[in-house]
């Protein structure tokens, strides 16, 4: 029956984590998966999460009944509120809706499925979807799998100057067909760690408004980039103030450390309450045939935290702890490279933000080092493989580096 099924290629980042686990080398370091680690190299369960988990277990009123199709109402509204801001004009005008989704991926999927069916006329699989070059690899597949036939890259990264290619980005916005969908990273761009400045975002918004392009934010790292939720949501909120109708896929995997609970939210900003109501009614149909209704544990945890003043404050503090450590790691790496007199400039290590770093090293450079790593597949390396082999000369290091295809 299944004799003709071809073997699919493994998902690179998960394959790498499995290889890492199986490797007995005590010197191994996993630089692939985007998950926070402590000084001891261990996952961190946020103290606020542990606290709220205890509250949930102790609460006799809770049960395991199905949630509504669109999810836990107090989760959806509080999640949208941290994306758009307490005083968001769109929230005040009652033109924001939300769908609880399975992680940020689920939120992107739900948005993509809806847009393919209903945006810009019925079943518009030909509408171009633009994703940044490079981007988190799943963006391409999520939109293609939702039925979009034309998923294209837009210019984003300037390899030469190791920074944003603003002219290229704006140029692609200018020439995109009207109504094209643009997936924008809200902050801490994955994988380049390079975001537009406020002024650059304003330029992007101006073109998108004028050319009638659809804004689909992917917000997977709110709080993680700067340690401040409001700062990291600046771009999303700016677009709302400019009157855009838009989607924002939110993930709570990183900023709550709830990777395996699959907590996400799709925030919808529309023209008025009536539009939101009709959009949500169609979203409900899509959820029903996809996961029917979402799981409750992670969403409860996030909702209780966001809706309780002391817990909210504690969470913000926990997020800052993570963000500060990431910043410290960047500064330490840069300082060590400079102290060792490593050729080249390393300012980009600290200029980039979030979990990821584009080293700017190419394949030729990496192959001049002696190391035993076998997973180096491309010259697009987003982690510090060779930087670390410079730091620890002579050691036989196995570093697990995520392969990033373009
Ligand atoms: N978008 C981006 C840019 C990401 O980096 C990630 C996670 N690596 C996601 C979305 C998906 O997040 P989740 O694990 O919550 O599905």
Coordinates of C-alpha atoms and ligand atoms in Angstrom, one line a residue:
X1 CA 0.0 0.0 0.0
X2 CA 2.8 2.4 0.9
X3 CA 5.5 1.1 -1.4
X4 CA 5.5 4.2 -3.6
X5 CA 5.8 6.7 -0.7
X6 CA 9.1 8.6 -1.1
X7 CA 11.3 9.3 1.9
X8 CA 10.9 12.9 2.9
X9 CA 14.0 14.9 3.9
X10 CA 14.1 15.4 7.7
X11 CA 13.3 18.9 9.2
X12 CA 16.8 20.2 9.6
X13 CA 16.5 21.8 13.0
X14 CA 14.8 18.8 14.7
X15 CA 17.2 16.4 13.0
X16 CA 20.1 18.4 14.4
X17 CA 18.7 18.3 17.9
X18 CA 18.3 14.5 17.7
X19 CA 21.9 14.1 16.4
X20 CA 23.0 16.3 19.3
X21 CA 21.2 14.2 21.9
X22 CA 22.8 11.0 20.5
X23 CA 26.3 12.4 20.5
X24 CA 28.4 11.3 23.5
X25 CA 31.0 14.1 23.1
X26 CA 31.1 16.0 26.4
X27 CA 32.2 19.2 24.6
X28 CA 29.1 19.3 22.4
X29 CA 27.2 22.6 22.1
X30 CA 23.8 22.9 20.3
X31 CA 23.6 26.2 18.5
X32 CA 20.7 25.2 16.3
X33 CA 17.3 25.3 17.9
X34 CA 16.0 28.7 19.0
X35 CA 15.4 27.8 22.6
X36 CA 16.7 29.7 25.6
X37 CA 19.4 28.1 27.8
X38 CA 20.7 28.9 31.2
X39 CA 24.4 29.4 32.1
X40 CA 24.4 25.6 32.7
X41 CA 23.2 25.0 29.2
X42 CA 19.8 23.8 30.5
X43 CA 16.2 24.8 29.5
X44 CA 14.6 27.3 31.9
X45 CA 11.1 26.9 33.3
X46 CA 10.2 30.4 34.2
X47 CA 9.5 30.9 37.9
X48 CA 6.3 32.6 37.2
X49 CA 5.2 29.6 35.1
X50 CA 5.9 27.2 38.0
X51 CA 3.9 29.4 40.3
X52 CA 0.9 29.6 37.9
X53 CA 1.0 25.9 37.3
X54 CA 0.5 25.3 41.0
X55 CA -2.4 27.7 41.0
X56 CA -4.1 25.8 38.1
X57 CA -3.6 22.4 39.8
X58 CA -5.1 23.7 43.1
X59 CA -8.1 25.3 41.4
X60 CA -11.0 22.9 41.8
X61 CA -13.3 24.9 39.5
X62 CA -11.2 23.9 36.4
X63 CA -11.9 20.8 34.4
X64 CA -11.1 19.3 31.0
X65 CA -14.2 20.2 29.1
X66 CA -13.7 21.4 25.5
X67 CA -12.7 25.0 25.1
X68 CA -14.8 27.1 22.6
X69 CA -13.6 26.6 19.0
X70 CA -11.9 30.0 18.9
X71 CA -10.2 29.3 22.3
X72 CA -10.2 30.7 25.8
X73 CA -11.7 34.2 25.7
X74 CA -9.5 35.7 28.4
X75 CA -6.4 34.3 26.7
X76 CA -7.4 35.7 23.3
X77 CA -8.1 39.2 24.6
X78 CA -5.1 39.5 26.9
X79 CA -2.8 38.1 24.2
X80 CA -4.0 40.7 21.7
X81 CA -3.7 43.4 24.3
X82 CA 0.0 42.8 24.8
X83 CA 0.6 42.9 21.0
X84 CA -1.4 46.0 20.4
X85 CA -1.0 47.8 23.7
X86 CA -3.3 48.6 26.6
X87 CA -4.5 51.8 25.0
X88 CA -4.7 50.6 21.4
X89 CA -7.2 52.6 19.3
X90 CA -8.2 49.5 17.5
X91 CA -9.1 47.7 20.8
X92 CA -11.0 50.7 22.0
X93 CA -12.9 50.9 18.8
X94 CA -13.9 47.2 19.2
X95 CA -12.3 46.2 15.9
X96 CA -9.9 43.5 17.1
X97 CA -10.6 39.8 17.1
X98 CA -8.4 36.8 18.0
X99 CA -8.1 33.1 17.6
X100 CA -6.2 30.9 20.0
X101 CA -3.9 28.8 17.9
X102 CA -1.4 26.0 18.3
X103 CA 1.8 28.1 18.8
X104 CA 3.0 30.8 16.4
X105 CA 3.0 28.2 13.6
X106 CA -0.7 27.5 14.2
X107 CA -1.4 31.2 14.1
X108 CA 0.4 31.6 10.8
X109 CA -1.4 28.6 9.4
X110 CA -4.8 29.8 10.5
X111 CA -4.1 33.3 9.0
X112 CA -2.8 31.7 5.7
X113 CA -5.8 29.4 5.4
X114 CA -8.2 32.3 6.0
X115 CA -6.5 34.6 3.5
X116 CA -6.3 31.9 0.8
X117 CA -10.1 31.4 1.1
X118 CA -11.3 34.9 1.7
X119 CA -8.8 37.7 1.2
X120 CA -9.1 39.7 -2.0
X121 CA -12.0 37.7 -3.3
X122 CA -12.7 34.0 -3.0
X123 CA -10.1 31.4 -3.1
X124 CA -7.2 33.5 -4.3
X125 CA -4.4 31.1 -4.5
X126 CA -2.6 33.3 -7.1
X127 CA -2.1 36.3 -4.7
X128 CA 1.6 36.6 -4.2
X129 CA 2.9 36.0 -0.6
X130 CA 6.2 37.7 0.1
X131 CA 8.6 36.4 2.8
X132 CA 11.9 38.0 3.7
X133 CA 15.1 36.7 2.2
X134 CA 16.2 35.0 4.3
X135 CA 13.5 34.0 6.7
X136 CA 12.4 31.3 9.1
X137 CA 12.2 28.4 6.7
X138 CA 8.6 27.4 7.7
X139 CA 7.1 30.6 6.4
X140 CA 7.4 29.4 2.8
X141 CA 5.9 26.0 3.5
X142 CA 3.0 27.2 5.7
X143 CA 1.8 29.5 3.0
X144 CA 2.4 27.1 0.1
X145 CA 0.6 24.3 2.1
X146 CA -2.4 26.6 2.6
X147 CA -2.6 26.7 -1.2
X148 CA -0.8 29.9 -2.2
X149 CA 0.9 29.1 -5.5
X150 CA 3.2 32.1 -5.5
X151 CA 5.3 32.5 -2.4
X152 CA 8.3 34.8 -3.2
X153 CA 11.2 36.3 -1.3
X154 CA 11.5 40.0 -0.7
X155 CA 14.9 41.6 -0.3
X156 CA 15.9 42.0 3.3
X157 CA 19.5 41.1 4.1
X158 CA 22.5 42.8 2.7
X159 CA 25.3 40.2 3.1
X160 CA 28.0 42.7 2.1
X161 CA 27.2 45.3 4.8
X162 CA 25.7 42.7 7.2
X163 CA 22.6 44.7 7.7
X164 CA 19.2 45.5 6.3
X165 CA 18.9 46.0 2.6
X166 CA 16.4 48.8 3.0
X167 CA 16.5 50.0 -0.7
X168 CA 16.0 46.4 -1.9
X169 CA 13.1 45.9 0.6
X170 CA 11.4 49.2 -0.4
X171 CA 12.0 48.4 -4.0
X172 CA 10.2 45.0 -3.7
X173 CA 7.3 46.7 -1.9
X174 CA 7.0 49.2 -4.8
X175 CA 6.9 46.6 -7.5
X176 CA 4.7 44.0 -5.7
X177 CA 1.3 43.5 -7.3
X178 CA -1.5 45.3 -5.5
X179 CA -3.0 43.3 -2.6
X180 CA 0.1 41.1 -2.2
X181 CA 0.6 39.7 1.2
X182 CA 3.8 40.5 3.1
X183 CA 5.0 38.5 6.1
X184 CA 6.9 40.9 8.4
X185 CA 8.9 39.9 11.4
X186 CA 7.6 42.0 14.3
X187 CA 11.0 42.1 16.1
X188 CA 14.2 40.0 16.4
X189 CA 14.2 38.9 12.8
X190 CA 14.8 35.2 12.4
X191 CA 17.5 34.4 11.3
X192 CA 19.4 37.7 10.7
X193 CA 18.8 39.4 14.1
X194 CA 18.4 42.6 12.1
X195 CA 15.2 44.8 12.4
X196 CA 14.3 48.0 10.6
X197 CA 14.7 51.1 12.7
X198 CA 11.6 53.1 13.6
X199 CA 12.2 55.5 10.6
X200 CA 12.7 52.5 8.3
X201 CA 9.4 50.9 9.5
X202 CA 7.7 54.2 8.8
X203 CA 9.0 54.1 5.2
X204 CA 7.9 50.5 4.9
X205 CA 4.4 51.4 6.1
X206 CA 4.1 54.3 3.8
X207 CA 4.8 52.2 0.7
X208 CA 2.5 49.3 2.0
X209 CA -0.3 51.7 2.5
X210 CA 0.1 53.5 -0.8
X211 CA 0.4 50.2 -2.7
X212 CA -2.4 48.4 -0.9
X213 CA -0.3 45.5 0.4
X214 CA -1.5 43.2 3.2
X215 CA 0.5 43.2 6.5
X216 CA 0.9 39.9 8.2
X217 CA 3.1 40.3 11.2
X218 CA 4.9 37.3 12.8
X219 CA 5.6 38.1 16.4
X220 CA 7.5 35.2 17.9
X221 CA 9.9 37.1 20.1
X222 CA 8.0 39.9 21.9
X223 CA 10.1 40.8 25.0
X224 CA 13.0 38.7 23.9
X225 CA 14.7 41.2 21.8
X226 CA 15.0 44.2 24.1
X227 CA 13.6 42.8 27.4
X228 CA 10.6 45.3 27.0
X229 CA 7.3 44.2 25.6
X230 CA 6.3 47.6 24.4
X231 CA 9.5 48.3 22.7
X232 CA 9.4 45.0 20.8
X233 CA 5.8 45.7 19.7
X234 CA 6.6 49.1 18.3
X235 CA 6.3 48.1 14.6
X236 CA 3.0 46.3 15.1
X237 CA 1.5 49.2 17.0
X238 CA 2.7 51.7 14.6
X239 CA 1.0 50.0 11.7
X240 CA -2.2 49.9 13.7
X241 CA -2.0 53.7 14.3
X242 CA -1.6 54.1 10.5
X243 CA -5.0 52.5 10.0
X244 CA -3.9 49.1 8.6
X245 CA -6.3 46.2 8.6
X246 CA -3.9 43.3 9.4
X247 CA -3.0 40.0 11.1
X248 CA -0.5 39.4 13.8
X249 CA 0.6 35.8 14.6
X250 CA 1.8 35.6 18.2
X251 CA 3.9 32.9 19.7
X252 CA 4.3 32.4 23.5
X253 CA 6.8 29.6 23.0
X254 CA 9.9 31.7 23.6
X255 CA 8.7 34.5 25.9
X256 CA 7.0 32.1 28.3
X257 CA 9.3 29.2 27.7
X258 CA 6.2 27.2 26.8
X259 CA 7.6 25.6 23.7
X260 CA 5.8 22.3 23.9
X261 CA 2.5 23.6 25.1
X262 CA 1.7 25.2 21.7
X263 CA 0.4 28.5 22.8
X264 CA -0.3 31.0 20.1
X265 CA -2.8 33.7 19.1
X266 CA -3.8 35.2 15.8
X267 CA -4.8 38.8 16.3
X268 CA -7.0 40.3 13.7
X269 CA -7.3 44.1 13.2
X270 CA -10.2 45.0 10.9
X271 CA -12.1 48.1 9.8
X272 CA -15.0 47.7 12.3
X273 CA -16.7 45.3 14.7
X274 CA -18.9 43.8 12.0
X275 CA -15.9 42.9 9.8
X276 CA -14.3 41.2 12.8
X277 CA -17.4 39.2 13.6
X278 CA -17.7 37.9 10.0
X279 CA -13.9 37.1 9.8
X280 CA -14.1 35.2 13.1
X281 CA -17.2 33.2 11.9
X282 CA -15.1 31.9 9.0
X283 CA -12.1 31.3 11.2
X284 CA -14.3 29.2 13.3
X285 CA -15.1 27.0 10.3
X286 CA -11.4 26.5 9.5
X287 CA -10.5 25.7 13.1
X288 CA -13.3 23.1 13.3
X289 CA -11.8 21.1 10.4
X290 CA -8.2 21.6 11.5
X291 CA -7.9 21.1 15.3
X292 CA -11.6 21.4 16.2
X293 CA -10.7 23.3 19.4
X294 CA -7.4 24.2 21.1
X295 CA -5.8 22.8 24.2
X296 CA -6.2 24.7 27.5
X297 CA -3.2 24.3 29.8
X298 CA -0.8 26.7 28.2
X299 CA -3.5 29.3 27.3
X300 CA -4.8 29.2 30.9
X301 CA -1.3 29.7 32.2
X302 CA -0.7 32.7 29.9
X303 CA -4.1 34.2 30.6
X304 CA -3.8 34.0 34.4
X305 CA -0.3 35.6 34.2
X306 CA -1.3 38.4 31.9
X307 CA -4.5 39.2 33.8
X308 CA -3.1 39.2 37.3
X309 CA -1.0 42.4 38.1
X310 CA 1.6 40.8 40.3
X311 CA 2.1 37.8 38.0
X312 CA 2.3 40.0 35.0
X313 CA 5.0 42.1 36.6
X314 CA 6.9 38.9 37.6
X315 CA 6.6 37.6 34.0
X316 CA 8.0 40.8 32.6
X317 CA 10.9 40.4 35.0
X318 CA 11.5 36.8 33.9
X319 CA 11.4 37.9 30.2
X320 CA 14.0 40.6 31.0
X321 CA 16.3 38.0 32.6
X322 CA 16.3 36.0 29.4
X323 CA 16.7 39.0 27.1
X324 CA 19.6 40.4 29.3
X325 CA 21.4 37.1 29.2
X326 CA 21.2 36.9 25.4
X327 CA 22.6 40.5 25.2
X328 CA 25.4 39.5 27.6
X329 CA 26.3 36.5 25.6
X330 CA 26.6 38.7 22.5
X331 CA 28.8 41.2 24.2
X332 CA 31.0 38.5 25.7
X333 CA 31.5 36.7 22.4
X334 CA 32.4 40.0 20.7
X335 CA 34.8 41.0 23.4
X336 CA 36.5 37.6 23.3
X337 CA 36.9 37.7 19.5
X338 CA 38.4 41.1 19.7
X339 CA 40.7 40.2 22.6
X340 CA 42.0 37.3 20.5
X341 CA 42.7 39.7 17.7
X342 CA 40.4 37.7 15.4
X343 CA 40.6 39.3 11.9
X344 CA 37.5 41.2 10.7
X345 CA 35.0 43.4 12.5
X346 CA 32.5 41.9 14.9
X347 CA 30.2 44.8 15.7
X348 CA 27.4 43.0 14.0
X349 CA 27.4 40.5 16.8
X350 CA 26.1 43.1 19.2
X351 CA 24.2 45.2 16.7
X352 CA 22.0 42.2 15.9
X353 CA 19.3 41.3 18.4
X354 CA 17.3 38.3 19.6
X355 CA 18.5 34.8 19.6
X356 CA 20.1 34.6 16.2
X357 CA 23.2 35.9 14.8
X358 CA 24.4 36.0 11.2
X359 CA 28.1 35.7 11.5
X360 CA 28.9 36.9 8.0
X361 CA 31.4 34.1 7.7
X362 CA 31.4 32.2 4.4
X363 CA 32.1 28.6 3.6
X364 CA 35.7 29.3 2.6
X365 CA 36.4 30.9 5.9
X366 CA 34.9 28.1 7.9
X367 CA 36.8 25.4 6.1
X368 CA 40.1 27.0 7.0
X369 CA 39.5 25.8 10.6
X370 CA 40.2 22.4 11.8
X371 CA 37.2 20.9 13.4
X372 CA 35.3 17.7 13.3
X373 CA 31.8 18.9 12.8
X374 CA 30.0 17.1 10.0
X375 CA 26.7 19.0 9.7
X376 CA 27.9 22.1 8.0
X377 CA 25.8 22.1 5.0
X378 CA 25.8 25.6 3.6
X379 CA 27.6 28.9 3.7
X380 CA 24.5 30.4 5.2
X381 CA 25.3 29.8 8.8
X382 CA 23.3 31.6 11.4
X383 CA 25.2 30.6 14.5
X384 CA 28.6 31.1 15.9
X385 CA 30.2 27.8 14.7
X386 CA 33.5 29.2 13.6
X387 CA 33.6 32.0 16.0
X388 CA 33.6 29.4 18.8
X389 CA 36.2 27.3 17.1
X390 CA 38.3 30.4 17.1
X391 CA 37.6 30.9 20.7
X392 CA 38.5 27.4 21.7
X393 CA 41.5 26.5 19.5
X394 CA 42.6 23.0 19.5
X395 CA 39.5 21.5 21.1
X396 CA 37.6 18.9 19.2
X397 CA 34.2 20.5 19.2
X398 CA 31.0 19.2 17.9
X399 CA 28.7 22.2 17.4
X400 CA 25.3 21.7 16.0
X401 CA 24.6 24.5 13.6
X402 CA 21.3 25.0 12.0
X403 CA 21.4 24.9 8.2
X404 CA 19.6 27.8 6.7
X405 CA 18.6 27.4 3.1
X406 CA 17.8 30.3 0.9
Ligands
LIG1 N1 7.9 32.5 13.6 C1 9.2 32.6 13.8 C2 10.0 33.7 13.2 C3 9.9 31.7 14.6 O1 11.2 31.8 14.8 C4 9.2 30.7 15.2 C5 9.8 29.6 16.1 N2 11.1 29.3 15.8 C6 7.8 30.6 15.0 C7 7.2 31.5 14.2 C8 6.9 29.5 15.5 O2 6.7 29.5 16.9 P1 6.0 28.3 17.6 O3 7.0 27.4 18.1 O4 5.2 29.0 18.7 O5 5.1 27.6 16.6

